[in-house]
Short mmCIF file of C-alpha atoms (C1' of nucleotides) in Angstrom, two decimals:
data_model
loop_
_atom_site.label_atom_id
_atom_site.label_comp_id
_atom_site.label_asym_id
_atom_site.label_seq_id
_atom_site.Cartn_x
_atom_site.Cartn_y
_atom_site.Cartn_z
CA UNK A 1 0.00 0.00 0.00
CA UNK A 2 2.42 3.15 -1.32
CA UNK A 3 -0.56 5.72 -0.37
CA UNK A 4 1.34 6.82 2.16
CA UNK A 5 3.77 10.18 2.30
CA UNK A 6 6.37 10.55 1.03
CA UNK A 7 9.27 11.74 2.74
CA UNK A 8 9.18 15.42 1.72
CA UNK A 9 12.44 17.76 -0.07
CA UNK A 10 12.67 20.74 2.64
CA UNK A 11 11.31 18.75 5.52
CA UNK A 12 13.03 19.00 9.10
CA UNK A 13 16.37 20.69 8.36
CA UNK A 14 16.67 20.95 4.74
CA UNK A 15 16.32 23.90 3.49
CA UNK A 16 13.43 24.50 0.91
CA UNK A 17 15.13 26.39 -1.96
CA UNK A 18 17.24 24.20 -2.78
CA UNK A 19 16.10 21.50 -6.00
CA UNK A 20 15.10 17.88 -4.85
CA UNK A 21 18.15 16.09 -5.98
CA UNK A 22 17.08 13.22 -7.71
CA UNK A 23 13.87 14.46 -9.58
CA UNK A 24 15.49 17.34 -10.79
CA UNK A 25 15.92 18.51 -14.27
CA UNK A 26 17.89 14.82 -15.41
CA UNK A 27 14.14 13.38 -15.14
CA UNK A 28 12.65 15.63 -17.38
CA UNK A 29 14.00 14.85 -21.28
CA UNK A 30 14.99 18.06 -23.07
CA UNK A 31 13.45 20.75 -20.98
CA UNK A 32 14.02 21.79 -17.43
CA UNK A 33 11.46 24.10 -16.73
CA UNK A 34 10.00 22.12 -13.95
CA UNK A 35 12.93 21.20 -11.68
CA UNK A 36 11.11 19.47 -8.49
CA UNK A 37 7.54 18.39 -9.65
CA UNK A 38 6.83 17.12 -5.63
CA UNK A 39 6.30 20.91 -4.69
CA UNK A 40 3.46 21.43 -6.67
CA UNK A 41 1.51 18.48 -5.46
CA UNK A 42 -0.83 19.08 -2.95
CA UNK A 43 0.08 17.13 -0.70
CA UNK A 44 3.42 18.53 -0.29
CA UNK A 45 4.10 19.96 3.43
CA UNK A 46 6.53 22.52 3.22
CA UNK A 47 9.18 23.10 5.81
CA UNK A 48 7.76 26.97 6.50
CA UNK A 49 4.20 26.92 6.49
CA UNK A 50 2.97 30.32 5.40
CA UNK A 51 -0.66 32.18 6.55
CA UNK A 52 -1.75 30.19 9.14
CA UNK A 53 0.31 31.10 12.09
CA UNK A 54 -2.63 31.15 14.03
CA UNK A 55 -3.93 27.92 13.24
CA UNK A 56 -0.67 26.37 13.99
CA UNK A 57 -0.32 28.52 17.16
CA UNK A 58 -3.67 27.34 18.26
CA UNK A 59 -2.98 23.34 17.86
CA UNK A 60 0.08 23.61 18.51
CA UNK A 61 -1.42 24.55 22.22
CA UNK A 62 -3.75 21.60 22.31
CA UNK A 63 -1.27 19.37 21.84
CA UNK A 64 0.52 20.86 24.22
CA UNK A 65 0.23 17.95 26.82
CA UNK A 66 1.94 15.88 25.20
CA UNK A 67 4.61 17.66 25.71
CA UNK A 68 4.72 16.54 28.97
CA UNK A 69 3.88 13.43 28.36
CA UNK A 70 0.31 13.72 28.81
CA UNK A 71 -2.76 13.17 26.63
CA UNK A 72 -4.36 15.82 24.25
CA UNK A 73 -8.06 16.41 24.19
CA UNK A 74 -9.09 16.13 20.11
CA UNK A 75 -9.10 18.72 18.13
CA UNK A 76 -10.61 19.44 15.35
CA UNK A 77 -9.62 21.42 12.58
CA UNK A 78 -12.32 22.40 9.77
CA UNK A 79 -13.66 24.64 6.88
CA UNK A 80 -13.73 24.24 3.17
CA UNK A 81 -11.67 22.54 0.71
CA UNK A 82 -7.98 23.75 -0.24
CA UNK A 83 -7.30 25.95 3.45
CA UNK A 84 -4.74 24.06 4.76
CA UNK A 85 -6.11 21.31 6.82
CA UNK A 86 -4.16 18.50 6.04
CA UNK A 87 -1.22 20.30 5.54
CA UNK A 88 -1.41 22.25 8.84
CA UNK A 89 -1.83 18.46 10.77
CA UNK A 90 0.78 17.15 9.38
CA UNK A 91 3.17 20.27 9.71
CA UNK A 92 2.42 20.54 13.68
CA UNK A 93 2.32 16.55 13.54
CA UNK A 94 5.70 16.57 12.79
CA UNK A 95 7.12 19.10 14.71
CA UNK A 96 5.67 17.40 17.52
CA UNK A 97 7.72 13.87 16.44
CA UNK A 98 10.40 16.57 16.00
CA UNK A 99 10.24 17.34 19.77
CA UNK A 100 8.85 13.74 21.54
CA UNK A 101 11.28 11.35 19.98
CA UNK A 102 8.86 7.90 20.59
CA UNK A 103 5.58 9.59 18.93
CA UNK A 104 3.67 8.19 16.33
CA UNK A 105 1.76 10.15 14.35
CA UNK A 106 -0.08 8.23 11.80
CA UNK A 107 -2.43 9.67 9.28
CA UNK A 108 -5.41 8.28 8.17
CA UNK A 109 -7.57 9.24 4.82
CA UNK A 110 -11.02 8.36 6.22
CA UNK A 111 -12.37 8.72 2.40
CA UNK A 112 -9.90 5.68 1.57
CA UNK A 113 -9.81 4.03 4.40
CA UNK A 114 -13.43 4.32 5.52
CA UNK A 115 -14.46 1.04 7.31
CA UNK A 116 -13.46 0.42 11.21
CA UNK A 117 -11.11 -2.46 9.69
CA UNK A 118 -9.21 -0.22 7.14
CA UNK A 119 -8.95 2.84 9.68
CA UNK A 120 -7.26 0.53 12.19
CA UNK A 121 -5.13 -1.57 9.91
CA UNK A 122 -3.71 1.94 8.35
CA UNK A 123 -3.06 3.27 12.13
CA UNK A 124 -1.13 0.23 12.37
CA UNK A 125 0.24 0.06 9.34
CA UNK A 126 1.96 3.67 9.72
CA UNK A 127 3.20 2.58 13.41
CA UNK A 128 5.19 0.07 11.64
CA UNK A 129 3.04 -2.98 13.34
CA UNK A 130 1.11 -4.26 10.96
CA UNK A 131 3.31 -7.52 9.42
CA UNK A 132 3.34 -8.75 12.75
CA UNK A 133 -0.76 -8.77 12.26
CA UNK A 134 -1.05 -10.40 8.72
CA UNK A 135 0.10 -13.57 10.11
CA UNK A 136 -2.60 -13.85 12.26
CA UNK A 137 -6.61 -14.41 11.81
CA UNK A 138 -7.18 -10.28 12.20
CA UNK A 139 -10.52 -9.89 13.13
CA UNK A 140 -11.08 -5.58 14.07
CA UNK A 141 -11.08 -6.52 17.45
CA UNK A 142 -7.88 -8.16 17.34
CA UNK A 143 -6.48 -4.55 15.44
CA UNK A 144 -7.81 -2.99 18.51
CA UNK A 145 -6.07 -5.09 21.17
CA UNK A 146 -3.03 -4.80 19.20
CA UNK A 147 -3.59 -1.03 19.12
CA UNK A 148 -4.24 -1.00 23.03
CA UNK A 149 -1.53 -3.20 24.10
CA UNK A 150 1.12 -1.40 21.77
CA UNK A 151 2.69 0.47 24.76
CA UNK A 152 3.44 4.15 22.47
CA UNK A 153 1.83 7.36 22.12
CA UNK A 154 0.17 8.63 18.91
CA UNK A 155 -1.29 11.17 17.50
CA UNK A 156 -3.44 10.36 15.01
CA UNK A 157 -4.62 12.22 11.81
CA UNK A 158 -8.11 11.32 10.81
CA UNK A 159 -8.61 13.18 7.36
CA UNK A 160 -11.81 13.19 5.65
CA UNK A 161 -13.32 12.21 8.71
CA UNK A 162 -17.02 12.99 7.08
CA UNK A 163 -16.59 10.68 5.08
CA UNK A 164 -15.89 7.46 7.30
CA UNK A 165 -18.73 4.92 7.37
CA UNK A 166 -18.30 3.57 10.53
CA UNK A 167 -18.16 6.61 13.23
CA UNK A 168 -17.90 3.59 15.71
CA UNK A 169 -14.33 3.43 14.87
CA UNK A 170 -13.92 7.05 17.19
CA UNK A 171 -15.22 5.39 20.09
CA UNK A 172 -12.25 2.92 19.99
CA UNK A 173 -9.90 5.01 19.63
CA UNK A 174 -10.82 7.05 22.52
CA UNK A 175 -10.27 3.83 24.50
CA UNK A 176 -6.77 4.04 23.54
CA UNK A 177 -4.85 4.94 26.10
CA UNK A 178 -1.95 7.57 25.00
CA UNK A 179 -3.64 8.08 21.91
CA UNK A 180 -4.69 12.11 20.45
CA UNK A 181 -6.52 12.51 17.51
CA UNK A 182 -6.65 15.64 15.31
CA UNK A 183 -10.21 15.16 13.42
CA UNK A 184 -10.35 17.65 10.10
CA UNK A 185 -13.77 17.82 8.53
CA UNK A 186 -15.33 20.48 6.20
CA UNK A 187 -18.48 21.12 8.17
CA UNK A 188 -18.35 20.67 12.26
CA UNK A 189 -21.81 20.63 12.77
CA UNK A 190 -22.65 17.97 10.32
CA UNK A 191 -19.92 16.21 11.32
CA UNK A 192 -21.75 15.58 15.00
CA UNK A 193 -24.80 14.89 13.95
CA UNK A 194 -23.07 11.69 12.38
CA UNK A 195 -21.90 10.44 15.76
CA UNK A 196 -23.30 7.93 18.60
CA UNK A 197 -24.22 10.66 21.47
CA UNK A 198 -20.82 9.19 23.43
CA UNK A 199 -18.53 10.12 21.34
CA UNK A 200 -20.81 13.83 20.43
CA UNK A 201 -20.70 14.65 24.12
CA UNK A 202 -16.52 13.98 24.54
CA UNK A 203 -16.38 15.49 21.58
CA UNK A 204 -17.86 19.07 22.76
CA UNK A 205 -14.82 19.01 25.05
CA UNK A 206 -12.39 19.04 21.74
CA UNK A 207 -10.50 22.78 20.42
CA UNK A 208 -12.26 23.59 17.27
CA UNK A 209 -9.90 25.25 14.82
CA UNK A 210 -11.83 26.83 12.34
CA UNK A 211 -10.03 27.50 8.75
CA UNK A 212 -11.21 30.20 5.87
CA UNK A 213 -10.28 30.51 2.42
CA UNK A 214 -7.18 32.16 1.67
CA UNK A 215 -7.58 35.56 -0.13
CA UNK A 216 -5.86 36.50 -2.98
CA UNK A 217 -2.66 37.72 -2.30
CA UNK A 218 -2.21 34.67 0.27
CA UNK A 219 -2.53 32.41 -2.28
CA UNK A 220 -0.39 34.56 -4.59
CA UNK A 221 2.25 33.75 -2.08
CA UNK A 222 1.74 30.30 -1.85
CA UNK A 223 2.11 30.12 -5.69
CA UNK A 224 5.15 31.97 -5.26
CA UNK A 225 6.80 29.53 -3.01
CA UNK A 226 6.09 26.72 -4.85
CA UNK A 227 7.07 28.16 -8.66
CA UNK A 228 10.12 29.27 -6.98
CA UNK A 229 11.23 25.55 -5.58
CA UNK A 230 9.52 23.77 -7.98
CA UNK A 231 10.03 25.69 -11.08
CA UNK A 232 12.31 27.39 -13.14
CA UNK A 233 13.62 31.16 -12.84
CA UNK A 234 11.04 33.10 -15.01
CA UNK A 235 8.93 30.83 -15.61
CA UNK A 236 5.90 32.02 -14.60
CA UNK A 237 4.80 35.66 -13.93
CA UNK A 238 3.41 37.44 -10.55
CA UNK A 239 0.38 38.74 -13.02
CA UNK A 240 -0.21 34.86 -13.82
CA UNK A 241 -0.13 33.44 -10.72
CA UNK A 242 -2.58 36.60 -9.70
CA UNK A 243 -5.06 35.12 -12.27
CA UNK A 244 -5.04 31.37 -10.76
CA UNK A 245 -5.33 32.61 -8.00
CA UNK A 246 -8.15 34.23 -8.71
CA UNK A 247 -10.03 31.90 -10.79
CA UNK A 248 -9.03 28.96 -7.14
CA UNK A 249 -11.62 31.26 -5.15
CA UNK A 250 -9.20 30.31 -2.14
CA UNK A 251 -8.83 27.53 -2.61
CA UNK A 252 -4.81 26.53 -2.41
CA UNK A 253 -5.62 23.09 -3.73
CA UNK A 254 -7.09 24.04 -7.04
CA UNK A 255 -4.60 26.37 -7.39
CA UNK A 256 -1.81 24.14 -7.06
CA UNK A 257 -3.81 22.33 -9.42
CA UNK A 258 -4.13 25.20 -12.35
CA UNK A 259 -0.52 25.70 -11.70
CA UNK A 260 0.69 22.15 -12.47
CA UNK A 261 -1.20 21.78 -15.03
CA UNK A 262 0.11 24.91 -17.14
CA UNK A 263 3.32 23.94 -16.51
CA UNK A 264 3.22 20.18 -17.50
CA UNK A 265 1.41 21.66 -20.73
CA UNK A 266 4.43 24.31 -21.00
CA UNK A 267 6.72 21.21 -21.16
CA UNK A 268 4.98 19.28 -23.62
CA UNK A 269 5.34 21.92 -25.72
CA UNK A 270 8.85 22.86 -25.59
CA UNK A 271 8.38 25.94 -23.83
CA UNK A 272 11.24 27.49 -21.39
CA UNK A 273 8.12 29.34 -19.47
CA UNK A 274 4.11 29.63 -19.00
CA UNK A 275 2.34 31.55 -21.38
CA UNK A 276 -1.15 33.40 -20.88
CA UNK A 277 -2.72 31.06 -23.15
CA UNK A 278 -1.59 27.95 -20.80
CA UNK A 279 -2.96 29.82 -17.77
CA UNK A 280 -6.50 30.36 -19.52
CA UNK A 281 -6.62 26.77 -21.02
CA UNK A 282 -4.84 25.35 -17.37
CA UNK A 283 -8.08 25.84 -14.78
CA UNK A 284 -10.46 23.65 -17.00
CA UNK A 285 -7.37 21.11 -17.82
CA UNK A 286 -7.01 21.21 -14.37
CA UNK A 287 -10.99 19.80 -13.60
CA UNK A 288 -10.86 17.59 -15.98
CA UNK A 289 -8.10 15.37 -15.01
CA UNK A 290 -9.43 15.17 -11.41
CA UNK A 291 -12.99 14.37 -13.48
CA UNK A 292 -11.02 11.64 -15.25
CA UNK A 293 -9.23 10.31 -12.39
CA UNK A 294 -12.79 9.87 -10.63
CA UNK A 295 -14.67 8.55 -13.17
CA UNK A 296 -11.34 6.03 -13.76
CA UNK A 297 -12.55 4.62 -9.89
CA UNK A 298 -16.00 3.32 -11.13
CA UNK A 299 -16.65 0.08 -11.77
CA UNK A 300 -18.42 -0.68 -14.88
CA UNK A 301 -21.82 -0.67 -13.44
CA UNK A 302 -21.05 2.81 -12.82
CA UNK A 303 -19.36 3.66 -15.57
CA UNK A 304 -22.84 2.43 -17.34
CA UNK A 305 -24.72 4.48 -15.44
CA UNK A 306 -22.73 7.65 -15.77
CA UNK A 307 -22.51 7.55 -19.33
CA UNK A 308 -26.11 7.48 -19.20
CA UNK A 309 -26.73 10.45 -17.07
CA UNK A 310 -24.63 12.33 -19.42
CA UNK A 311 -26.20 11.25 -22.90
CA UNK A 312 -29.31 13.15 -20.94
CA UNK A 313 -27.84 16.46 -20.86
CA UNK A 314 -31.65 17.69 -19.36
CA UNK A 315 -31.39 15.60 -16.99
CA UNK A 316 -32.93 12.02 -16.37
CA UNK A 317 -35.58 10.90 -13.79
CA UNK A 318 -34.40 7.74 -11.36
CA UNK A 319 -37.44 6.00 -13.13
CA UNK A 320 -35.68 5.96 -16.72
CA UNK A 321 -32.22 6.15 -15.44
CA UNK A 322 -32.54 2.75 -13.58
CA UNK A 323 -34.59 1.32 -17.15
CA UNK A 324 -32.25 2.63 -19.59
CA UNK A 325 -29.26 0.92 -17.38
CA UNK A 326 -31.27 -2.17 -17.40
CA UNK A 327 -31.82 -2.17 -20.69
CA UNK A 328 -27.95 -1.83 -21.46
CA UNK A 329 -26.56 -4.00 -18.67
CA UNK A 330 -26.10 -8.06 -18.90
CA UNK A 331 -26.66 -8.48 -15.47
CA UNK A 332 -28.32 -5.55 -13.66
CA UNK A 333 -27.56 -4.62 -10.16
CA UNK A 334 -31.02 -3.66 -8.26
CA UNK A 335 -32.01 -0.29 -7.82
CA UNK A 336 -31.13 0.08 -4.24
CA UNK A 337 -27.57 -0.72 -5.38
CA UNK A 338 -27.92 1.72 -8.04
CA UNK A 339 -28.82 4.33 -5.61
CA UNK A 340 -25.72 3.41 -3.65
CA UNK A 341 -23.58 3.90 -6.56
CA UNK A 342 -25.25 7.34 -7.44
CA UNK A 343 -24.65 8.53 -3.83
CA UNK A 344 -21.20 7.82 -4.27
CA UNK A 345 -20.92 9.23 -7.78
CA UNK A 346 -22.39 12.71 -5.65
CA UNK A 347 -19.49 12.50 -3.37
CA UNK A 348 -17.22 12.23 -6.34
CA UNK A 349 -18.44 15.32 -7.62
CA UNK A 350 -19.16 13.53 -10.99
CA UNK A 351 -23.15 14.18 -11.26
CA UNK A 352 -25.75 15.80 -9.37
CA UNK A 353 -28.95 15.30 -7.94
CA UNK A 354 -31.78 18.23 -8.51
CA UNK A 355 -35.30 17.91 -6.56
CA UNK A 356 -36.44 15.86 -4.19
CA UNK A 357 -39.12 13.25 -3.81
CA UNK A 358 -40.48 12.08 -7.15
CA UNK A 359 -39.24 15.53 -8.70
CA UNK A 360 -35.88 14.45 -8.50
CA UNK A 361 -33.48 14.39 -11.47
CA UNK A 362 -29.73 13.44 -12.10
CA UNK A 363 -27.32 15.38 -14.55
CA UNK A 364 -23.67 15.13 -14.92
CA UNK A 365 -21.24 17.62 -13.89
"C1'" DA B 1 -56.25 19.67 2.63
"C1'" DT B 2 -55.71 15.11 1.92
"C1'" DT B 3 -54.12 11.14 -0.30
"C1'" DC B 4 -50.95 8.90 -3.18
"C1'" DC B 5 -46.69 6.91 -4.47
"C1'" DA B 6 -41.98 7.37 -6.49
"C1'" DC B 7 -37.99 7.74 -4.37
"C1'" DC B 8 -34.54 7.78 -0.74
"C1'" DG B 9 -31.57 5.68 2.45
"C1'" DG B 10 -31.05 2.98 7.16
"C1'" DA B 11 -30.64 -1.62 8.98
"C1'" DA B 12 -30.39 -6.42 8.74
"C1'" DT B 13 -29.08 -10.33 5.99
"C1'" DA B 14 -26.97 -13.22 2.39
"C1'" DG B 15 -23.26 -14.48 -0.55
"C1'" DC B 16 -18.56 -14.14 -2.02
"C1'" DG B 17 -13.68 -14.38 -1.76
"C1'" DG B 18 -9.44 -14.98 0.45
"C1'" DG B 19 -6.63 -16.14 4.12
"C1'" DA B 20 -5.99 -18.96 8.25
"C1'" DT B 21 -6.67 -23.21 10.61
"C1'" DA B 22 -7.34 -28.14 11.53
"C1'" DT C 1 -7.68 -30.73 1.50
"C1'" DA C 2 -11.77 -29.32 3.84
"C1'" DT C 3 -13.51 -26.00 6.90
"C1'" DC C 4 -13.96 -21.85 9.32
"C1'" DC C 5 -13.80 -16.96 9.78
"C1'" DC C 6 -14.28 -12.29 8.59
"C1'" DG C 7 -14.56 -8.13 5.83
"C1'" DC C 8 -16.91 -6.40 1.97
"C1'" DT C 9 -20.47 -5.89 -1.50
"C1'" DA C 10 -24.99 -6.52 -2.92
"C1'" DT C 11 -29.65 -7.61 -1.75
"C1'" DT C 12 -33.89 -7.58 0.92
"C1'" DC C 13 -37.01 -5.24 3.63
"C1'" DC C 14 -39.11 -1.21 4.95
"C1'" DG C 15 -40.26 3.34 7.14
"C1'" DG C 16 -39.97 8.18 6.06
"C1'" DT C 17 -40.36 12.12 2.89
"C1'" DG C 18 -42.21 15.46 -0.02
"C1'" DG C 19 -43.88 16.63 -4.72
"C1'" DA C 20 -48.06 15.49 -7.51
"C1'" DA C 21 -52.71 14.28 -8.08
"C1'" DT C 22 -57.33 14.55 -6.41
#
DNA sequence: ATTCCACCGGAATAGCGGGATA
DNA sequence: TATCCCGCTATTCCGGTGGAAT
């Protein structure tokens, strides 16, 4: 399972300027422009987290205890999409391991790993325990003993955590003994309503951390950081990275996103630097391939069913959607299945529902 | 206003597949 | 090899919801 993190260029003592050594410019036949492609993924931490001094200030103080070898009420960090969650947990995560030599902070995706089993195993798996498990018949119980008896401290990362399944999974973990969680969600109050009223009530107890979008000229910086490790000198312009930053809404993900994409497209084409053009054509390049990479995660039921919604560029009622996959399908998955798989295809952000009740309709993004 | 019913989604259950066990 | 176990997906059952029909 390679999901995990890599080990970042500019992490701990390194300093951030300088070119990741082994992806740099040899990689990349005949043009250089992009000299350290790991910067402008988004889920690169940098070493000097910029804009969010507060945030970081403000769990850096909840986690405090631990410190002194105590245990850390949760805390949860959350707001929209692209402000810094992730990045923020795993900065202050890591300064933390930085400080309290024998503390593990694993980090959990709750969208990938979203069943009690997975969320465990990956805890595990990132404390370096889990071959010792495989062996074994590995019922979630027996994760959780393994978890309790496995005499360390964590601090774990539950990303996503909206999207989990299995909200049952929190209530073990708060069993643990020597084990803090950082929870990041987009919406707190929906995020309670989801829990058994145990967990709710400890929960009220946890630091909230709310984050807002970055404005413009944060993001502008951002952009500069990253073009200036991860790209060439010159290649892009303060006026460009004004205009993805603008068209991101504050959103440092999609951003990051724009940018990468007009510079892989500068490099296809030869070019020593990003053009205007690339920056106009980069924001709906940069959709589509997360659009492509979604609908690549569908089975072929799915698939089916998508291509469907999308042929009906109106619209299509559930009532014709689920005949016209019936229709086209060998072996037809009922319609409470199919309503599964259009939930999921919601979450993906690959079609949406309109209406309610019997006025409802499905169209594709 | 009332009834109707298409649709949604929670909960329980069945079946499958793969690994462990005897 | 046969059997058991467990997580995961799909299915079955069903109560709730809110437009649409009356």
């Amino acid at each position: 399972m390679g999901v995990g993190f890599p080990e970042l260029p500019g992490h701990g003592s390194g300093n951030p300027e300088i070119p990741h050594p082994i992806l740099s410019r040899a990689s990349l036949q005949g043009c250089c422009m992009i000299t350290d492609a790991r910067v402008l993924d988004p889920t690169f931490v940098p070493a000097d987290v910029k804009h969010r001094d507060a945030e970081i200030d403000a769990l850096t103080a909840a986690l405090d205890p631990i410190l002194r070898g105590e245990y850390a009420d949760p805390v949860i960090l959350h707001g929209p999409a692209g402000t810094g969650k992730t990045c923020i947990a795993r900065y202050t995560a890591d300064r933390l391991r930085d400080e309290v030599p024998d503390l593990d902070t694993p980090y959990v995706n709750c969208w990938e790993d979203h069943t009690r089993f997975k969320t465990l195993y990956r805890i595990l798996e990132d404390t370096g325990q889990s071959l010792t498990i495989h062996r074994q018949s590995t019922p979630t119980d027996d994760l959780l003993d393994r978890l309790r008896d496995a005499d360390a401290r964590f601090v774990v990362v539950l990303d996503e955590l909206d999207q989990h399944e299995d909200t049952g999974v929190l209530y073990d973990l708060y069993r643990v003994r020597g084990l803090s969680m950082v929870l990041i969600a987009n919406r707190e109050r929906e995020l309670f309503a989801r829990f058994d009223e145990r967990v709710a009530s400890r929960l009220r107890t946890a630091t909230s951390i709310h984050f807002d979008r970055y404005g413009v000229t944060e993001l502008v910086g951002i952009l500069e950081d990253r073009a200036r490790w991860g790209l060439a000198e010159n290649a892009v312009a303060t006026d460009q990275l004004e205009r993805i930053a603008d068209a991101a809404a504050g959103d440092a993900r999609t951003a990051l996103g724009i940018l990468r994409s007009a510079a892989r497209k500068a490099v296809e084409r030869g070019h020593d630097r990003i053009t205007d053009e690339l920056v106009d054509a980069a924001e709906p390049a940069a959709k589509a391939e997360i659009q492509r990479k979604n609908i690549e995660k569908l089975n072929p039921d799915q698939q089916m069913l998508y291509d469907i919604i999308r042929d009906n560029e109106n619209g299509i009622a559930p009532r014709d959607l689920y005949a016209a996959y019936a229709d086209r399908v060998e072996d037809p998955k009922t319609e409470r299945t199919l309503r599964n798989y259009l939930q999921k295809m919601c979450h993906y952000n690959l079609i949406a529902a309109d209406g309610d009740g019997r006025s409802r309709t499905y169209r594709s993004l």
